[in-house]
mmCIF file of C-alpha atoms in Angstrom:
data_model
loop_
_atom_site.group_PDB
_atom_site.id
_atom_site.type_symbol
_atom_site.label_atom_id
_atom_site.label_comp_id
_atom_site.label_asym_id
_atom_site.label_seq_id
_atom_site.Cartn_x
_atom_site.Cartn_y
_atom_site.Cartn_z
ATOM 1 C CA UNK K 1 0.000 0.000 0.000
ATOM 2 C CA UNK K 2 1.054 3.389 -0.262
ATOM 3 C CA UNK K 3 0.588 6.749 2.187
ATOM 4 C CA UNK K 4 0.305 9.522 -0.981
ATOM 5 C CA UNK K 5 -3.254 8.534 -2.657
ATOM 6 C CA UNK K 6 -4.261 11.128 -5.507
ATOM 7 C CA UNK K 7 -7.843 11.190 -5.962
ATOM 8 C CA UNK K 8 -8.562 11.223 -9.500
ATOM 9 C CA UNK K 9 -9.895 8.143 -11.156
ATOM 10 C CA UNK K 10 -9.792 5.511 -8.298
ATOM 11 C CA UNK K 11 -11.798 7.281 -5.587
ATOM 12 C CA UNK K 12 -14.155 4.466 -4.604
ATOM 13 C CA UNK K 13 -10.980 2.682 -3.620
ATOM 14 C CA UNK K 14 -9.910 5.563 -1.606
ATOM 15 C CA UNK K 15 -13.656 5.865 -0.297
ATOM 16 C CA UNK K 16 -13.361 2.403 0.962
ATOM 17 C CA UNK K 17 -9.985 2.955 2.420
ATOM 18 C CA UNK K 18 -11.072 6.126 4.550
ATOM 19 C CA UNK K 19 -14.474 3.696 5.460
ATOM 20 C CA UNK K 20 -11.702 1.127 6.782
ATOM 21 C CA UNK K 21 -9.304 3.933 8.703
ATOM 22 C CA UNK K 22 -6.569 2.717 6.275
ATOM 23 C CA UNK K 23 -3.527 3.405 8.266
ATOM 24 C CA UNK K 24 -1.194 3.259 5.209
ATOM 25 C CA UNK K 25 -3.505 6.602 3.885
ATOM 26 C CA UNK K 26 -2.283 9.321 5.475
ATOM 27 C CA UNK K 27 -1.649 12.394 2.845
ATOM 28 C CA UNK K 28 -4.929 12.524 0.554
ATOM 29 C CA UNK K 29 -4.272 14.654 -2.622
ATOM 30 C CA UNK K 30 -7.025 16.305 -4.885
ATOM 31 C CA UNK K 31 -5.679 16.659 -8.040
ATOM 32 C CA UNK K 32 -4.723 16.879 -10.934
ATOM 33 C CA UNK K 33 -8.480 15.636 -12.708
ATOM 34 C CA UNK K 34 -11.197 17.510 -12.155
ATOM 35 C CA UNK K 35 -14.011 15.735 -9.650
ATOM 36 C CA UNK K 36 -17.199 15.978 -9.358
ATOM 37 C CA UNK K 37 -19.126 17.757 -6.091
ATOM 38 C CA UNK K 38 -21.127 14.974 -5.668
ATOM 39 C CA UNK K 39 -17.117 12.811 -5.553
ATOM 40 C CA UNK K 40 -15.733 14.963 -3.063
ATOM 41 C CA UNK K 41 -18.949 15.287 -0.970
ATOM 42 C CA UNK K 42 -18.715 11.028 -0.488
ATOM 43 C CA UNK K 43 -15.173 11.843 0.569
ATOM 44 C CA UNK K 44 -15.986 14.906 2.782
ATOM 45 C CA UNK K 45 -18.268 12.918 4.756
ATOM 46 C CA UNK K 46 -15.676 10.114 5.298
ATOM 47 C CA UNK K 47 -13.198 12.709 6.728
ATOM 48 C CA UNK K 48 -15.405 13.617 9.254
ATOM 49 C CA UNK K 49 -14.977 10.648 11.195
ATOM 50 C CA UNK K 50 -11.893 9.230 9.737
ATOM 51 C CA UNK K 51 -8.686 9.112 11.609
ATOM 52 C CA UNK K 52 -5.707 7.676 9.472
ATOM 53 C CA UNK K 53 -5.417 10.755 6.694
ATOM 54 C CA UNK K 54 -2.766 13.238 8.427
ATOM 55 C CA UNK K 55 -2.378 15.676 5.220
ATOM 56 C CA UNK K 56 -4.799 16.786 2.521
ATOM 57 C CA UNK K 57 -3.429 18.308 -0.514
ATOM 58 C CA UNK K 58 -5.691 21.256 -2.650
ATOM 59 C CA UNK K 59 -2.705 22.954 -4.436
ATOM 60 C CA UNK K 60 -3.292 24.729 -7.577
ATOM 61 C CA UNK K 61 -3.779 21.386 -9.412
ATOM 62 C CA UNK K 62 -6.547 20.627 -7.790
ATOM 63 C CA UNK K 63 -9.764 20.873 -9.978
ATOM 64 C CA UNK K 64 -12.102 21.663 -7.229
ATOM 65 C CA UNK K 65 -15.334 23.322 -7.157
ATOM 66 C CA UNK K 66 -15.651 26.243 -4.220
ATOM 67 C CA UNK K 67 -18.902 24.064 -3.031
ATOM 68 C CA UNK K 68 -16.442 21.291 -2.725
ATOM 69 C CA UNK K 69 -13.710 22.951 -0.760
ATOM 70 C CA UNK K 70 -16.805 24.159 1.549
ATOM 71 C CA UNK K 71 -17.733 20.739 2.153
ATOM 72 C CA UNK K 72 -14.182 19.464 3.156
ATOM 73 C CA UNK K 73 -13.490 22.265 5.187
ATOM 74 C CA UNK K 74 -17.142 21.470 6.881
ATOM 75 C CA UNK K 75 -15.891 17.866 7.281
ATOM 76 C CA UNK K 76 -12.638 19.128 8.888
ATOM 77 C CA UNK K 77 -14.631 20.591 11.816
ATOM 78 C CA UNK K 78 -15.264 17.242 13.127
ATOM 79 C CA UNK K 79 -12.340 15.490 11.702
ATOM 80 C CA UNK K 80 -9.441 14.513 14.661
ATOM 81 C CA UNK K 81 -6.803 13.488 12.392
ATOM 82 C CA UNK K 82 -5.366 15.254 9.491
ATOM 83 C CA UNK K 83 -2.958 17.991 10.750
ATOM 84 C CA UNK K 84 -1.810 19.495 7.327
ATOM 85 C CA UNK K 85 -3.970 21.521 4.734
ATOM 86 C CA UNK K 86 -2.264 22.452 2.086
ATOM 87 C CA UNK K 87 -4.361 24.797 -0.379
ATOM 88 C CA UNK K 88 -2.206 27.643 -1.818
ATOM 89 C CA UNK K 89 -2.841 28.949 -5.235
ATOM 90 C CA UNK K 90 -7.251 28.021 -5.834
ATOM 91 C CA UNK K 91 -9.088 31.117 -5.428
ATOM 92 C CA UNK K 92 -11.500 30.791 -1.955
ATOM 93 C CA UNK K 93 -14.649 32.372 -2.554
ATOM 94 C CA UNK K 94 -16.400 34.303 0.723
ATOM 95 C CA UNK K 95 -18.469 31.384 1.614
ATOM 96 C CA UNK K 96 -15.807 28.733 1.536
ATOM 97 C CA UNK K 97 -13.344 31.464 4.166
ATOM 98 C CA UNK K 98 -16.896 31.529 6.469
ATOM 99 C CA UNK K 99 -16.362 27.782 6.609
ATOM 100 C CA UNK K 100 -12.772 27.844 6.762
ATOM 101 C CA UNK K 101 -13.308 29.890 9.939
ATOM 102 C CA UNK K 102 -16.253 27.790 11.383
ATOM 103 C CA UNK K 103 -13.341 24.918 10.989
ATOM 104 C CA UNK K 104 -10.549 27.022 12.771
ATOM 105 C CA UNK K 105 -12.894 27.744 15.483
ATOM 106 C CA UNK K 106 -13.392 23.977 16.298
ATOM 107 C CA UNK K 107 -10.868 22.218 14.757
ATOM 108 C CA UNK K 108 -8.078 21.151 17.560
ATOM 109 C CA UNK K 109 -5.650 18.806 15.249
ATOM 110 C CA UNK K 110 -4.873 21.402 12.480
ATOM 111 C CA UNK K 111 -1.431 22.247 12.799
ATOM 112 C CA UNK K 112 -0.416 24.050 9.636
ATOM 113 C CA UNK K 113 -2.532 25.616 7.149
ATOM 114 C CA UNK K 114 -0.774 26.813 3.918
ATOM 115 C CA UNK K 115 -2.997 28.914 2.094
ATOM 116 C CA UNK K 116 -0.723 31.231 0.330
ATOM 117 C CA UNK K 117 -2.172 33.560 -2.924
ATOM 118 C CA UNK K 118 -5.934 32.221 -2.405
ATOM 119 C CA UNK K 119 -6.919 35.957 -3.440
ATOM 120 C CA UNK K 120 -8.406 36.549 -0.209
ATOM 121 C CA UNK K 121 -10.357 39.474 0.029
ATOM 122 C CA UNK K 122 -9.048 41.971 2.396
ATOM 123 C CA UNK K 123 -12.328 41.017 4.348
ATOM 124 C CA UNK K 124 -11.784 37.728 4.356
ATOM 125 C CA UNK K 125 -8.254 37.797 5.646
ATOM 126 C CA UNK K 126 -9.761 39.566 8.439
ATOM 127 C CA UNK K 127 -12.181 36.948 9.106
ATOM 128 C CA UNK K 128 -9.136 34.408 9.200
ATOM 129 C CA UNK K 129 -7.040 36.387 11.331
ATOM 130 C CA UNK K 130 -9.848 37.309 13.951
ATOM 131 C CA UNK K 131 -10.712 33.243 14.213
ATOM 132 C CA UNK K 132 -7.420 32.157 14.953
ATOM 133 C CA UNK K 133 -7.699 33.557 18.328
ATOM 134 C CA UNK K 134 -10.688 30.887 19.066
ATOM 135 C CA UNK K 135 -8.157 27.751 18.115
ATOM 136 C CA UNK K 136 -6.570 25.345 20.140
ATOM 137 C CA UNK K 137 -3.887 23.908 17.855
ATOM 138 C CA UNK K 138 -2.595 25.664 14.779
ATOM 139 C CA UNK K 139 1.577 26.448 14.938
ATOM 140 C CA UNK K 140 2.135 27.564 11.343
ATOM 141 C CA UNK K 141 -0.540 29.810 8.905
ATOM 142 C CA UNK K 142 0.825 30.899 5.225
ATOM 143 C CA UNK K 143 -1.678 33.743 4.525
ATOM 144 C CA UNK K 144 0.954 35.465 2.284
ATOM 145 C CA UNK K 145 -0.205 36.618 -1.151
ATOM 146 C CA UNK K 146 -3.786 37.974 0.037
ATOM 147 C CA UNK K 147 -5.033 41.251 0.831
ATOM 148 C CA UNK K 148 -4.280 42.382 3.989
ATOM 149 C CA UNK K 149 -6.648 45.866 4.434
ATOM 150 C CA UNK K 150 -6.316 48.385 7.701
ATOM 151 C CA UNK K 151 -8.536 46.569 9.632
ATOM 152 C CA UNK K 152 -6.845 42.975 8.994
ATOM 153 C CA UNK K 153 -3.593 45.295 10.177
ATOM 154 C CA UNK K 154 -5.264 45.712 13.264
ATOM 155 C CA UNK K 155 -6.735 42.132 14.219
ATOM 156 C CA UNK K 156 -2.775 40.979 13.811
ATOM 157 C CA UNK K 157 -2.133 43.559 16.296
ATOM 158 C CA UNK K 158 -5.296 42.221 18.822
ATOM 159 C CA UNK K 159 -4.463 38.164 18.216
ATOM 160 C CA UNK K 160 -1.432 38.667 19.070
ATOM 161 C CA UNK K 161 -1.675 41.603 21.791
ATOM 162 C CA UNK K 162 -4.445 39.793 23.351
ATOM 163 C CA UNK K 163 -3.866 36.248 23.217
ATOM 164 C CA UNK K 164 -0.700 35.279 25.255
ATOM 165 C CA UNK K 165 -2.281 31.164 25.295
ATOM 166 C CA UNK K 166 -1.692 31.406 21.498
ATOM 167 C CA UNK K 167 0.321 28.106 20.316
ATOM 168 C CA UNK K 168 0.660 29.756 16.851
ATOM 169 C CA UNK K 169 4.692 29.272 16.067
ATOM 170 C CA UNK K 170 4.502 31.296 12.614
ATOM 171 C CA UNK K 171 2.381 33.589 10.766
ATOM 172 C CA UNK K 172 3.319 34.654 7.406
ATOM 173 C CA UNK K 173 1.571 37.695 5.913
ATOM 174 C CA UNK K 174 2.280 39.486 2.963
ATOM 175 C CA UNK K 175 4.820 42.268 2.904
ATOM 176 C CA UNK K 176 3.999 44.891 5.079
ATOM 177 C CA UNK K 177 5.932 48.392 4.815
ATOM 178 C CA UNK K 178 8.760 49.245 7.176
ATOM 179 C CA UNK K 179 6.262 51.845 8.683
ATOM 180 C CA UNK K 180 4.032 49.025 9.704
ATOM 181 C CA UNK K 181 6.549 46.543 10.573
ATOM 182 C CA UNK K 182 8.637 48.131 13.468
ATOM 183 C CA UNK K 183 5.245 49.061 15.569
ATOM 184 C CA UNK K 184 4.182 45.629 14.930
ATOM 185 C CA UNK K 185 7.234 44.170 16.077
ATOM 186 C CA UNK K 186 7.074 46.341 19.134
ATOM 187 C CA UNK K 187 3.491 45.070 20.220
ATOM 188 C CA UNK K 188 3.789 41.365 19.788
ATOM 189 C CA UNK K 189 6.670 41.235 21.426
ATOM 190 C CA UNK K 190 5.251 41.493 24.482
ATOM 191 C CA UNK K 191 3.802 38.252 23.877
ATOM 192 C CA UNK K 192 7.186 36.559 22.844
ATOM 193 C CA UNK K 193 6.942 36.800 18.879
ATOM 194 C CA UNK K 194 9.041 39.009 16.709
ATOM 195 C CA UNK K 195 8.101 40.547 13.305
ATOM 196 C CA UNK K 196 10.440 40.814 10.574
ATOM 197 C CA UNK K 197 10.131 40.834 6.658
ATOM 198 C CA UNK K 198 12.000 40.497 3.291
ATOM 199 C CA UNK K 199 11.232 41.283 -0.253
ATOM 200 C CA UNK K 200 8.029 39.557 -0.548
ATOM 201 C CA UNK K 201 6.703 38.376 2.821
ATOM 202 C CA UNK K 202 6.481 39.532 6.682
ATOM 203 C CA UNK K 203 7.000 36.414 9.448
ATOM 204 C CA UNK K 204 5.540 36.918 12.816
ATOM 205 C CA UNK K 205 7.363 34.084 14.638
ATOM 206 C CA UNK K 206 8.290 32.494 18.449
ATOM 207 C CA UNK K 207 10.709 34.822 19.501
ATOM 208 C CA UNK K 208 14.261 32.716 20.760
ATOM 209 C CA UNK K 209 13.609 33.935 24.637
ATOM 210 C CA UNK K 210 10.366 32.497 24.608
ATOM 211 C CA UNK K 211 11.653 29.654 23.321
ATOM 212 C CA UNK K 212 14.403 29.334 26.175
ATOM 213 C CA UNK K 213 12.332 30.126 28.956
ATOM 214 C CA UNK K 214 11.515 26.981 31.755
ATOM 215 C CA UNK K 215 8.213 25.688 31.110
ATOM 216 C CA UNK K 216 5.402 26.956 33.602
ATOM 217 C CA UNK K 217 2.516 24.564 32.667
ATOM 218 C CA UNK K 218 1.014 22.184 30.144
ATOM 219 C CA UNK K 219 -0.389 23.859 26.916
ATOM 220 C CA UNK K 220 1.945 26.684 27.300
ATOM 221 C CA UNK K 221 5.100 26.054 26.077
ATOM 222 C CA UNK K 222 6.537 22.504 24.903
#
């Protein structure tokens, strides 16, 4: 057996493998053919209570309808498994962020979420930003290469001014301006991150004295 499945032309097998909790299945992969909703609604429904797939890949590639990538990202609210979304590059419509959300609001598994140049609105990064500070589990968010308006500027500056139970490692924004940087970097740090940038991208990240101070409790550091 193998642990990379792509889901193109064999997905009844992979249906029946996420029915059985394959353990061999672990990264799930939705490209490169083009599937039908009703295809990845029958797999959707499978993730919900499946517990062997740790990755699910919806690059570019992937040939998925926006009522599809609602319904996985609905599935993923219930879902204790899968700890790796990767979805850069496909253009997420309004209603599949709202879900997105929902899921990072329940989801406790998720660990990174790369969802680089989705052509977020600057709304809608907003939306993401604000609903990371309801999760339990994420350490890594690629947001880079989406709009990031005023307000989105200023719910980076509340997650991360207001949350100090955060176990977010890394955020990656698009570039933000000098101007916007060094106040930034000034504000989270009083929650142990540091902001920096380079051409294309600005990191919020763990900064190295957090990192070397003595633990102090469970769910805290690690």
């Amino acid at each position: 057996m193998w642990s990379h499945t792509t889901l193109n032309y064999h997905h009844d097998e992979v249906a029946q493998r996420l029915r059985d909790n394959d353990p061999f299945l672990e990264v799930l992969q939705f490209y490169p053919n083009q599937l039908a909703d009703a295809t990845v609604n029958e797999i959707a429904s499978l993730l919900r209570t499946n517990t062997s797939v740790k990755e699910i890949d919806l690059m570019q590639q992937a040939m998925v309808t926006s009522a599809g990538v609602r319904a996985i990202f609905s599935a993923l609210c219930h879902n204790a498994s899968v700890e790796v979304i990767y979805c850069s590059g496909i253009r997420l419509e309004s209603d599949c962020v709202k879900e997105l959300c929902k899921m990072l609001r329940m989801n406790v598994c998720l660990q990174t979420i790369l969802m680089s140049n989705c052509l977020l609105s600057g709304k809608d990064t907003e939306a993401v930003i604000t609903a990371l500070a309801s999760n339990h589990g994420l350490r890594f968010l690629g947001l880079d290469g989406n709009k990031l308006n005023d307000d989105g500027y200023q719910a980076v500056i509340q997650l991360f001014k207001g949350h100090e139970d955060l176990l977010l490692d890394t955020v990656i924004l698009g570039r933000l301006s000098d101007v916007l940087v060094e106040p930034l970097s000034q504000i989270v740090s009083g929650s142990y991150y540091q902001a920096r940038s380079d051409y294309t991208r600005t990191y919020i990240e763990r900064s190295p004295e957090y990192l070397e101070m003595p633990v102090k409790g469970a769910g805290k550091l690690w």
